[in-house]
Amino acid sequence: MPPRKLHIKSYGCQMNVYDAQRMADTLAPEGYVETASAEGADLVILNTCHIREKASEKVYSELGRLRAAKEQAARDGRGMNIVVAGCVAQAEGEEIIRRAPVVDVVVGPQSYHHLPQLLARAKTCGRALETEFPVADKFGFLPQPSRQAIRARGISAFVTVQEGCDKFCTFCVVPYTRGAEASRPVAKVIDDVRRLADNGVREITLIGQNVNAYHGEGSDGRPWPFGKLLYRLAGIPGIVRLRYSTSHPRDVEDTLIDAHRDLDALMPFVHLPVQSGSDRILAAMNRRHTADDYRRVIDRFRDARPDIAFSSDFIVGFPGEAEEDFAATLALVGQIGYAAAYSFKYSPRPGTPAADMQETVSTADMDQRLVQLQNLIDSQQSAFNRTALGRTIDVLFDRPGRKPGQIVGRTPYLQPAHVEASDAIIGQVLPVTVASLERYSLFGTLASQPASGEPSNHAATGGAQFQTTAGV
């Protein structure tokens, strides 16, 4: 029997990228092989995200296009199943079933390990819906990815260590779509990372909705803080770089700070969302920290690791945001100095407390504030990148570039770095002397000869010592 074609389109966060891979792993024993296009696929999965603006509308728009593809498949004498998974599925399951008859299965992010059974149910009953939060941990039911799948995905991999959130920020749907905070046992995480390392993965990004709230059971039977987990993973042979995302300022405990001080494998780049620089708006968001609390957390990181850099998330136009509140955000950005950041106009999410707040900010004001904030952030990012010129920086090479003979990797700060070299350097960490910049990318030459096709043991820290300061 020929393999069946599977196409997964993921929206949004890194967690969804990881979930898409695990869905593919779950369906592989059923004979499904991934394909890059929905046309000709036997199964199409929309792995949705509810964080961004108009998430639901984008899903329904995509389903309209898929309806035409499904009708064409029927005319060609073959079937096409369509699945809506992820956070929009969790939040709007019944509505999707009502509005989109083209959909065969709707499944929430905690239940995608049931996909084979749900597809079988849809075949028998017409459609299937599962958006309950299961009692059993899905990770105990997910098959391990094959060696071929790991190698095909490259030298960098995501590993989920924590899901859900207990913070209940007033603008956020995550507690309602992903559930309460839950952490995987240390032993399970170690097993995943070892398997990845044994099959050529060199860089691990630990992910979770609130990853530094990790409290998985350790080998001593006690909950381990996130920093302790990092110490343990840094000792796994083959892993030369560790990263993590996304963090909350209230959960930065001392072992995490110590890990940044002590671990060469832990990259000096932290995504630490703050959302606003105004204490009044932070309180309305239920962030449970002040702007000064955030500044003190940044100082703790910098005291431990002077070359550390930061990215963040910002929302402009949150209900009730006045000009002085926005000015406080600009002041915070100017004081911290970011290497990168993501900023968005506020848009209400149904079911969240902020959606019922009445003090709306005009679209014109939101647009103007967003442009002003993004210009400031872009200027900081450009200034940060310029500090790389003429320096030698360690780069983990991970793929061929667009031009023949070009290989691309990432610096410790996730900047793309391009060199002319053989693809034998993929998987190695090598020093690069930076000669020029092109927007957000670095271009340079290898500062030392690579090993003969073997992943390098070169220290995985930044060859250049960057320091971000106020007003970078």
Coordinates of C-alpha atoms in Angstrom, one line a residue:
M1 CA 0.0 0.0 0.0
P2 CA 1.5 3.4 -1.0
P3 CA 2.1 5.9 1.8
R4 CA -0.6 8.5 2.5
K5 CA 0.4 12.1 2.2
L6 CA 0.1 14.4 5.3
H7 CA 0.3 18.2 5.2
I8 CA 0.5 20.2 8.4
K9 CA 0.2 24.0 8.4
S10 CA 1.2 25.5 11.8
Y11 CA 0.4 29.0 13.0
G12 CA 2.0 30.9 15.9
C13 CA 4.3 29.8 18.5
Q14 CA 7.3 27.4 18.8
M15 CA 5.0 25.1 20.8
N16 CA 2.9 24.6 17.7
V17 CA 6.0 23.8 15.6
Y18 CA 6.9 21.1 18.1
D19 CA 3.3 19.9 18.3
A20 CA 3.2 19.6 14.5
Q21 CA 6.2 17.3 14.6
R22 CA 4.7 15.1 17.2
M23 CA 1.5 14.9 15.2
A24 CA 3.5 13.7 12.3
D25 CA 5.3 11.1 14.6
T26 CA 1.9 9.9 15.9
L27 CA 0.5 9.4 12.3
A28 CA 3.7 7.8 10.9
P29 CA 2.7 4.3 12.1
E30 CA -0.6 4.8 10.2
G31 CA 1.3 5.2 7.0
Y32 CA 1.3 8.9 6.7
V33 CA 4.4 10.7 5.2
E34 CA 4.7 14.5 5.3
T35 CA 4.3 16.6 2.2
A36 CA 4.9 20.3 1.6
S37 CA 1.6 21.0 -0.2
A38 CA -2.0 20.6 0.7
E39 CA -2.8 19.8 -2.9
G40 CA -2.7 16.1 -3.3
A41 CA -2.6 15.4 0.4
D42 CA -4.7 12.7 1.9
L43 CA -4.8 14.5 5.3
V44 CA -4.5 18.2 6.0
I45 CA -4.0 19.5 9.6
L46 CA -4.4 23.2 10.5
N47 CA -2.4 23.5 13.7
T48 CA -3.9 26.8 15.0
C49 CA -2.9 29.5 17.4
H50 CA -5.2 31.8 19.2
I51 CA -2.7 34.4 20.3
R52 CA -2.5 36.6 17.3
E53 CA -5.2 39.0 15.9
K54 CA -8.1 37.6 14.0
A55 CA -6.9 34.0 14.5
S56 CA -10.3 32.5 14.0
E57 CA -11.0 34.4 10.8
K58 CA -7.7 33.2 9.3
V59 CA -8.6 29.6 10.1
Y60 CA -12.0 29.9 8.4
S61 CA -10.4 31.6 5.4
E62 CA -8.0 28.7 5.0
L63 CA -10.8 26.2 5.4
G64 CA -12.6 27.9 2.5
R65 CA -9.5 27.3 0.3
L66 CA -9.3 23.7 1.5
R67 CA -12.9 23.1 0.7
A68 CA -12.1 23.6 -3.0
A69 CA -9.1 21.2 -2.7
K70 CA -11.3 18.6 -1.0
E71 CA -14.0 18.9 -3.6
Q72 CA -11.3 18.5 -6.3
A73 CA -9.9 15.4 -4.6
A74 CA -13.4 13.9 -4.6
R75 CA -13.8 14.5 -8.3
D76 CA -10.4 12.8 -8.8
G77 CA -11.7 9.7 -7.0
R78 CA -9.8 10.1 -3.8
G79 CA -10.5 11.3 -0.2
M80 CA -9.0 14.2 1.7
N81 CA -9.5 14.5 5.5
I82 CA -9.2 17.9 7.2
V83 CA -8.3 18.4 10.8
V84 CA -8.4 21.6 12.8
A85 CA -6.0 21.2 15.8
G86 CA -4.5 23.6 18.4
C87 CA -5.7 26.5 20.4
V88 CA -8.5 27.8 18.1
A89 CA -9.8 24.2 18.0
Q90 CA -9.8 24.1 21.8
A91 CA -11.5 27.5 22.1
E92 CA -14.1 27.1 19.3
G93 CA -14.6 23.4 18.7
E94 CA -18.4 23.4 18.5
E95 CA -18.4 26.6 16.4
I96 CA -15.9 25.1 13.9
I97 CA -18.1 22.0 13.6
R98 CA -21.1 24.2 13.0
R99 CA -19.5 26.7 10.5
A100 CA -17.2 24.5 8.6
P101 CA -18.8 21.2 7.3
V102 CA -15.6 20.5 5.4
V103 CA -13.8 19.7 8.7
D104 CA -13.6 16.0 9.7
V105 CA -11.9 16.3 13.0
V106 CA -11.5 19.0 15.6
V107 CA -8.9 18.3 18.3
G108 CA -7.4 20.4 21.1
P109 CA -3.7 20.7 21.9
Q110 CA -3.8 18.2 24.8
S111 CA -5.4 15.4 22.8
Y112 CA -3.6 15.2 19.4
H113 CA -2.2 11.8 20.5
H114 CA -5.7 10.5 19.8
L115 CA -5.6 11.5 16.2
P116 CA -5.6 8.0 14.7
Q117 CA -8.7 7.1 16.8
L118 CA -10.4 10.4 15.9
L119 CA -9.8 9.9 12.2
A120 CA -11.3 6.4 12.5
R121 CA -14.3 7.8 14.4
A122 CA -14.8 10.4 11.7
K123 CA -14.8 7.8 9.0
T124 CA -17.5 5.9 10.8
C125 CA -19.6 8.7 12.3
G126 CA -18.9 11.5 9.8
R127 CA -17.1 13.9 12.2
A128 CA -15.2 13.8 15.4
L129 CA -14.6 16.4 18.2
E130 CA -12.3 16.2 21.2
T131 CA -11.5 19.4 23.2
E132 CA -11.7 18.2 26.7
F133 CA -8.6 18.4 29.0
P134 CA -7.6 14.7 29.5
V135 CA -6.6 13.4 32.9
A136 CA -3.7 11.4 31.4
D137 CA -0.6 13.2 30.2
K138 CA -0.4 13.1 26.4
F139 CA 3.4 12.7 26.5
G140 CA 3.0 9.2 27.9
F141 CA 1.2 8.2 24.8
L142 CA 3.2 9.9 22.0
P143 CA 5.5 7.7 20.0
Q144 CA 9.2 8.7 19.8
P145 CA 10.2 10.2 16.5
S146 CA 12.1 7.8 14.2
R147 CA 15.8 8.3 13.7
Q148 CA 15.1 9.3 10.1
A149 CA 12.6 11.9 11.2
I150 CA 15.0 13.4 13.7
R151 CA 17.8 13.6 11.2
A152 CA 15.5 15.1 8.5
R153 CA 14.5 17.9 10.9
G154 CA 18.1 19.2 11.3
I155 CA 20.6 19.8 14.1
S156 CA 18.3 22.0 16.2
A157 CA 15.2 20.7 18.0
F158 CA 12.4 21.9 20.3
V159 CA 11.6 19.9 23.4
T160 CA 8.5 20.7 25.4
V161 CA 9.2 20.6 29.2
Q162 CA 6.2 22.5 30.5
E163 CA 2.7 23.3 29.2
G164 CA -0.1 25.6 30.4
C165 CA -0.1 28.7 32.5
D166 CA -1.5 29.7 35.9
K167 CA -0.8 33.5 35.6
F168 CA -4.2 34.5 34.0
C169 CA -3.0 37.7 32.3
T170 CA -6.3 39.4 31.4
F171 CA -5.5 39.6 27.7
C172 CA -4.4 35.9 27.3
V173 CA -6.3 32.8 26.3
V174 CA -3.5 30.3 27.1
P175 CA -4.9 29.2 30.5
Y176 CA -8.2 28.4 28.7
T177 CA -6.8 26.6 25.7
R178 CA -3.7 24.9 27.2
G179 CA -4.8 24.5 30.8
A180 CA -3.0 24.7 34.1
E181 CA 0.7 24.6 34.4
A182 CA 2.1 21.1 34.2
S183 CA 5.7 20.0 34.0
R184 CA 7.2 16.8 32.5
P185 CA 9.4 14.6 34.8
V186 CA 13.1 15.2 34.5
A187 CA 13.8 11.7 33.4
K188 CA 11.4 12.0 30.5
V189 CA 13.0 15.2 29.3
I190 CA 16.5 13.7 29.6
D191 CA 15.4 10.7 27.5
D192 CA 14.1 13.0 24.8
V193 CA 17.2 15.1 24.7
R194 CA 19.5 12.0 24.7
R195 CA 17.7 10.5 21.8
L196 CA 17.9 13.7 19.8
A197 CA 21.6 14.1 20.6
D198 CA 22.3 10.5 19.6
N199 CA 20.8 11.3 16.2
G200 CA 22.7 14.4 15.4
V201 CA 20.9 17.2 17.2
R202 CA 23.3 19.8 18.6
E203 CA 21.0 22.5 19.8
I204 CA 18.0 22.1 22.1
T205 CA 15.4 24.8 22.8
L206 CA 13.3 23.9 25.8
I207 CA 9.8 25.3 25.3
G208 CA 6.7 25.9 27.4
Q209 CA 4.0 28.5 27.7
N210 CA 5.8 29.6 30.9
V211 CA 8.9 27.5 30.7
N212 CA 10.8 28.9 33.7
A213 CA 7.8 27.9 35.9
Y214 CA 9.1 24.3 35.3
H215 CA 8.8 22.1 38.4
G216 CA 9.1 18.5 37.1
E217 CA 9.8 15.6 39.3
G218 CA 13.5 14.9 39.6
S219 CA 15.5 11.8 40.3
D220 CA 15.3 12.6 44.0
G221 CA 11.5 12.5 43.9
R222 CA 11.3 16.3 44.5
P223 CA 10.3 19.0 42.1
W224 CA 13.3 20.5 40.2
P225 CA 13.4 24.1 39.4
F226 CA 14.2 25.1 35.8
G227 CA 17.8 26.0 36.4
K228 CA 18.6 22.6 37.9
L229 CA 17.1 20.9 34.8
L230 CA 19.4 23.1 32.6
Y231 CA 22.5 22.0 34.6
R232 CA 21.5 18.3 34.0
L233 CA 20.9 18.7 30.3
A234 CA 24.1 20.6 29.7
G235 CA 26.0 17.5 30.6
I236 CA 24.5 15.3 27.8
P237 CA 27.1 14.5 25.2
G238 CA 26.6 16.0 21.8
I239 CA 24.5 19.0 23.0
V240 CA 26.5 22.1 22.5
R241 CA 23.8 24.7 22.9
L242 CA 20.8 25.1 25.1
R243 CA 18.0 27.8 24.7
Y244 CA 14.6 28.2 26.2
S245 CA 11.3 30.1 25.6
T246 CA 9.1 31.7 26.8
S247 CA 9.8 33.0 30.3
H248 CA 7.8 35.0 32.8
P249 CA 9.6 37.7 35.0
R250 CA 8.0 36.4 38.2
D251 CA 9.5 32.9 37.8
V252 CA 13.2 33.8 37.4
E253 CA 14.7 31.9 40.3
D254 CA 18.3 31.8 41.5
T255 CA 19.3 28.5 39.9
L256 CA 18.3 29.9 36.5
I257 CA 20.5 33.0 37.1
D258 CA 23.3 30.7 38.2
A259 CA 22.9 28.5 35.1
H260 CA 23.6 31.5 32.9
R261 CA 26.7 32.3 35.0
D262 CA 28.1 28.7 34.9
L263 CA 27.0 26.9 31.7
D264 CA 28.9 27.5 28.5
A265 CA 26.2 25.6 26.6
L266 CA 23.4 28.0 27.8
M267 CA 23.1 30.8 25.3
P268 CA 23.3 34.4 26.6
F269 CA 20.0 35.4 25.0
V270 CA 16.7 35.5 26.9
H271 CA 13.2 36.2 25.7
L272 CA 11.6 37.8 28.7
P273 CA 8.2 39.4 27.8
V274 CA 7.1 42.5 29.8
Q275 CA 4.2 43.7 27.6
S276 CA 4.2 47.3 29.0
G277 CA 6.4 49.7 31.0
S278 CA 3.4 51.3 32.9
D279 CA 2.7 49.9 36.3
R280 CA -1.0 50.9 35.9
I281 CA -1.3 48.9 32.7
L282 CA 0.7 46.0 34.1
A283 CA -1.8 45.8 37.0
A284 CA -4.7 45.9 34.5
M285 CA -3.1 43.1 32.6
N286 CA -2.7 41.1 35.9
R287 CA 1.0 40.7 35.2
R288 CA 1.7 40.7 38.9
H289 CA 5.0 42.5 38.6
T290 CA 6.0 46.2 38.2
A291 CA 8.3 47.8 35.7
D292 CA 10.9 48.1 38.4
D293 CA 10.5 44.4 39.3
Y294 CA 11.3 43.7 35.6
R295 CA 14.3 46.0 35.6
R296 CA 15.7 44.2 38.7
V297 CA 15.3 40.8 37.0
I298 CA 17.3 42.1 34.0
D299 CA 20.0 43.4 36.4
R300 CA 20.3 39.9 38.0
F301 CA 20.9 38.4 34.6
R302 CA 23.4 41.0 33.6
D303 CA 25.3 40.7 36.9
A304 CA 25.7 37.0 36.3
R305 CA 26.4 37.2 32.6
P306 CA 27.5 40.6 31.3
D307 CA 27.3 39.6 27.6
I308 CA 23.6 38.6 27.9
A309 CA 21.1 40.1 25.6
F310 CA 17.3 40.2 25.7
S311 CA 14.2 40.1 23.5
S312 CA 10.7 40.9 24.7
D313 CA 7.0 41.2 23.8
F314 CA 5.0 44.4 24.0
I315 CA 1.3 45.2 23.6
V316 CA 0.3 48.7 22.6
G317 CA -3.2 50.1 23.0
F318 CA -4.3 47.9 25.9
P319 CA -7.7 49.2 27.2
G320 CA -7.1 52.4 29.2
E321 CA -3.6 53.0 27.9
A322 CA -3.0 56.7 28.1
E323 CA -0.1 58.7 26.5
E324 CA 1.8 58.6 29.8
D325 CA 1.5 54.8 30.0
F326 CA 2.9 54.5 26.5
A327 CA 5.7 56.9 27.3
A328 CA 6.6 54.6 30.3
T329 CA 6.9 51.7 27.8
L330 CA 9.2 53.8 25.6
A331 CA 11.2 54.7 28.7
L332 CA 11.6 51.1 29.7
V333 CA 12.7 50.0 26.2
G334 CA 15.2 52.9 26.2
Q335 CA 16.6 51.8 29.6
I336 CA 16.8 48.1 28.9
G337 CA 18.2 48.1 25.4
Y338 CA 16.9 45.1 23.4
A339 CA 18.6 42.9 20.8
A340 CA 15.1 42.2 19.4
A341 CA 11.5 42.4 20.4
Y342 CA 7.9 41.6 19.2
S343 CA 5.2 44.3 19.4
F344 CA 1.5 44.1 18.6
K345 CA -1.6 46.2 18.7
Y346 CA -4.0 45.0 21.4
S347 CA -6.9 42.9 20.1
P348 CA -9.5 41.3 22.4
R349 CA -9.7 37.6 22.8
P350 CA -13.2 36.3 23.5
G351 CA -13.6 34.9 27.0
T352 CA -10.7 36.9 28.5
P353 CA -11.3 39.6 31.1
A354 CA -9.8 42.3 29.0
A355 CA -12.3 41.7 26.3
D356 CA -15.0 43.2 28.6
M357 CA -12.9 46.3 29.4
Q358 CA -14.5 49.5 28.0
E359 CA -11.7 52.0 27.9
T360 CA -10.7 51.3 24.3
V361 CA -7.8 53.1 22.5
S362 CA -8.5 54.4 19.1
T363 CA -7.1 52.6 16.0
A364 CA -5.2 55.7 15.0
D365 CA -3.5 56.0 18.4
M366 CA -2.6 52.3 18.4
D367 CA -1.2 52.6 14.9
Q368 CA 0.9 55.6 15.8
R369 CA 2.2 54.1 19.0
L370 CA 3.1 50.8 17.3
V371 CA 5.1 52.6 14.7
Q372 CA 6.9 54.6 17.3
L373 CA 7.7 51.6 19.4
Q374 CA 8.8 49.5 16.5
N375 CA 11.1 52.2 15.2
L376 CA 12.8 52.4 18.6
I377 CA 13.2 48.6 18.8
D378 CA 14.5 48.4 15.3
S379 CA 17.1 51.1 16.1
Q380 CA 18.2 49.1 19.1
Q381 CA 18.4 45.9 17.1
S382 CA 20.4 47.6 14.4
A383 CA 22.8 49.0 16.9
F384 CA 23.2 45.6 18.6
N385 CA 24.0 44.0 15.3
R386 CA 26.6 46.7 14.4
T387 CA 28.6 45.7 17.5
A388 CA 29.3 42.4 15.7
L389 CA 31.3 44.1 12.9
G390 CA 34.9 43.2 13.0
R391 CA 34.4 40.7 15.8
T392 CA 34.8 37.0 15.9
I393 CA 31.7 35.2 17.0
D394 CA 30.9 31.5 17.4
V395 CA 28.3 30.2 15.0
L396 CA 26.5 26.9 15.0
F397 CA 26.0 26.1 11.3
D398 CA 22.7 24.4 10.5
R399 CA 21.9 24.6 6.7
P400 CA 22.9 25.5 3.2
G401 CA 22.3 29.1 2.2
R402 CA 20.3 30.3 -0.8
K403 CA 23.5 30.9 -2.8
P404 CA 25.7 28.1 -4.0
G405 CA 28.6 27.5 -1.7
Q406 CA 27.0 29.5 1.2
I407 CA 26.4 27.9 4.6
V408 CA 24.2 29.6 7.3
G409 CA 24.2 29.3 11.0
R410 CA 23.2 31.2 14.1
T411 CA 25.1 33.2 16.6
P412 CA 24.4 32.8 20.3
Y413 CA 22.0 35.7 19.9
L414 CA 20.1 34.0 17.0
Q415 CA 21.4 36.3 14.4
P416 CA 21.8 34.5 11.0
A417 CA 25.4 34.3 10.0
H418 CA 26.5 33.5 6.4
V419 CA 29.9 32.2 5.2
E420 CA 31.3 30.6 2.1
A421 CA 32.2 27.0 3.0
S422 CA 31.6 23.3 2.4
D423 CA 28.4 21.8 3.8
A424 CA 30.7 19.6 5.9
I425 CA 30.6 22.3 8.6
I426 CA 26.9 21.8 9.2
G427 CA 26.5 20.7 12.8
Q428 CA 29.7 22.4 13.9
V429 CA 30.3 25.5 16.1
L430 CA 33.0 27.6 14.5
P431 CA 34.3 31.1 15.0
V432 CA 33.3 33.6 12.3
T433 CA 34.9 37.0 11.8
V434 CA 32.0 39.3 10.8
A435 CA 32.8 41.6 7.8
S436 CA 29.4 43.0 6.9
L437 CA 25.7 43.3 7.8
E438 CA 22.6 43.0 5.7
R439 CA 19.5 44.0 7.6
Y440 CA 19.4 41.4 10.4
S441 CA 22.0 39.0 9.0
L442 CA 25.8 38.8 9.5
F443 CA 28.3 37.9 6.7
G444 CA 31.8 36.9 7.4
T445 CA 34.6 34.3 7.0
L446 CA 35.6 31.3 9.1
A447 CA 38.3 32.3 11.5
S448 CA 39.6 28.7 11.9
Q449 CA 39.6 25.5 9.8
P450 CA 36.6 23.2 10.5
A451 CA 36.9 19.6 11.6
S452 CA 36.8 17.0 8.9
G453 CA 33.0 16.5 8.8
E454 CA 32.6 15.9 12.5
P455 CA 30.6 18.2 14.8
S456 CA 33.0 20.6 16.6
N457 CA 33.5 20.6 20.3
H458 CA 34.4 24.3 20.1
A459 CA 32.9 26.1 23.1
A460 CA 29.4 27.1 22.3
T461 CA 29.4 30.5 23.9
G462 CA 29.6 33.8 22.1
G463 CA 33.1 34.5 20.7
A464 CA 32.3 38.2 21.0
Q465 CA 31.4 39.6 24.3
F466 CA 28.4 41.8 23.8
Q467 CA 26.8 43.9 26.5
T468 CA 23.4 45.5 26.1
T469 CA 23.0 48.7 28.0
A470 CA 20.5 51.5 28.3
G471 CA 19.8 53.1 24.9
V472 CA 21.9 50.6 22.9

